[in-house]
GROMACS .gro file of C-alpha atoms in nm:
model
   82
    1ALA     CA    1  -1.538  -1.580  -0.334
    2GLY     CA    2  -1.443  -1.590   0.052
    3ARG     CA    3  -1.105  -1.762   0.243
    4GLU     CA    4  -1.364  -2.012   0.432
    5ALA     CA    5  -1.478  -2.394   0.290
    6ASP     CA    6  -1.861  -2.250   0.365
    7TRP     CA    7  -1.839  -1.888   0.300
    8PRO     CA    8  -2.157  -1.924   0.038
    9GLU     CA    9  -2.353  -2.037   0.359
   10TYR     CA   10  -2.262  -1.686   0.538
   11ALA     CA   11  -2.387  -1.527   0.200
   12LYS     CA   12  -2.742  -1.665   0.244
   13ALA     CA   13  -2.738  -1.522   0.577
   14THR     CA   14  -2.617  -1.203   0.542
   15LYS     CA   15  -2.902  -1.159   0.234
   16LYS     CA   16  -3.132  -1.289   0.472
   17GLU     CA   17  -3.050  -1.091   0.698
   18VAL     CA   18  -3.087  -0.727   0.468
   19GLY     CA   19  -3.381  -0.926   0.327
   20ASP     CA   20  -3.558  -0.911   0.670
   21HIS     CA   21  -3.491  -0.575   0.831
   22THR     CA   22  -3.611  -0.452   0.498
   23THR     CA   23  -3.941  -0.651   0.502
   24ASN     CA   24  -4.007  -0.521   0.854
   25GLY     CA   25  -3.986  -0.183   0.745
   26LEU     CA   26  -3.690  -0.144   0.977
   27TRP     CA   27  -3.478   0.044   0.716
   28GLU     CA   28  -3.489   0.158   0.356
   29LEU     CA   29  -3.196   0.082   0.126
   30ILE     CA   30  -3.033   0.317  -0.085
   31LEU     CA   31  -2.715   0.302  -0.316
   32ARG     CA   32  -2.419   0.490  -0.214
   33ARG     CA   33  -2.433   0.674  -0.566
   34ARG     CA   34  -2.747   0.840  -0.443
   35VAL     CA   35  -2.636   0.943  -0.095
   36PRO     CA   36  -2.594   1.331  -0.111
   37GLN     CA   37  -2.171   1.417  -0.080
   38ASP     CA   38  -2.247   1.543   0.253
   39THR     CA   39  -2.440   1.265   0.440
   40PHE     CA   40  -2.257   1.127   0.745
   41VAL     CA   41  -2.357   0.697   0.698
   42THR     CA   42  -2.339   0.579   0.972
   43PRO     CA   43  -2.052   0.262   0.983
   44GLY     CA   44  -2.181  -0.103   1.061
   45VAL     CA   45  -2.051  -0.432   1.132
   46TRP     CA   46  -2.096  -0.788   1.029
   47SER     CA   47  -2.101  -1.030   1.299
   48MET     CA   48  -2.080  -1.376   1.168
   49LYS     CA   49  -2.192  -1.731   1.371
   50ARG     CA   50  -2.199  -2.093   1.302
   51LYS     CA   51  -2.425  -2.291   1.481
   52ARG     CA   52  -2.245  -2.660   1.615
   53ARG     CA   53  -2.465  -2.954   1.737
   54ILE     CA   54  -2.269  -3.026   2.049
   55SER     CA   55  -2.258  -3.422   1.991
   56ASP     CA   56  -2.040  -3.370   1.727
   57ARG     CA   57  -1.954  -3.028   1.692
   58GLN     CA   58  -2.116  -3.008   1.298
   59ALA     CA   59  -2.212  -2.667   1.183
   60TYR     CA   60  -2.519  -2.662   1.095
   61LYS     CA   61  -2.691  -2.266   1.040
   62TRP     CA   62  -2.479  -1.948   0.949
   63LYS     CA   63  -2.582  -1.675   1.103
   64ALA     CA   64  -2.491  -1.306   1.043
   65ARG     CA   65  -2.606  -0.963   1.191
   66LEU     CA   66  -2.510  -0.643   1.105
   67ALA     CA   67  -2.469  -0.356   1.345
   68PHE     CA   68  -2.424  -0.025   1.332
   69ASP     CA   69  -2.211   0.200   1.553
   70GLY     CA   70  -2.522   0.354   1.801
   71PRO     CA   71  -2.275   0.651   1.980
   72LYS     CA   72  -2.264   0.790   1.648
   73GLN     CA   73  -2.660   0.760   1.550
   74ILE     CA   74  -2.817   1.144   1.598
   75LYS     CA   75  -3.214   1.110   1.739
   76GLY     CA   76  -3.473   1.269   1.456
   77VAL     CA   77  -3.165   1.211   1.179
   78ASN     CA   78  -3.005   0.855   1.181
   79TYR     CA   79  -3.315   0.690   1.375
   80TRP     CA   80  -3.651   0.812   1.540
   81ASP     CA   81  -3.766   0.576   1.830
   82THR     CA   82  -3.548   0.352   2.028
   0.00000   0.00000   0.00000
């Protein structure tokens, strides 16, 4: 469980982000235990954001984005198109 009271909203947002990338064919999820030991795994970072109404500052949407460290990727190994 997260420290923030709205962590379940972020959990839903992360599932949506992963699901969208999978559905759109942008990646193929592979379990870490199935990755060969000598394979470099590109590091990634989650970015979380609450969208708020201007009038009352109430959060109405939670967004999660997963970004990978581009300079550590190798064309033809970690990506093929940009």
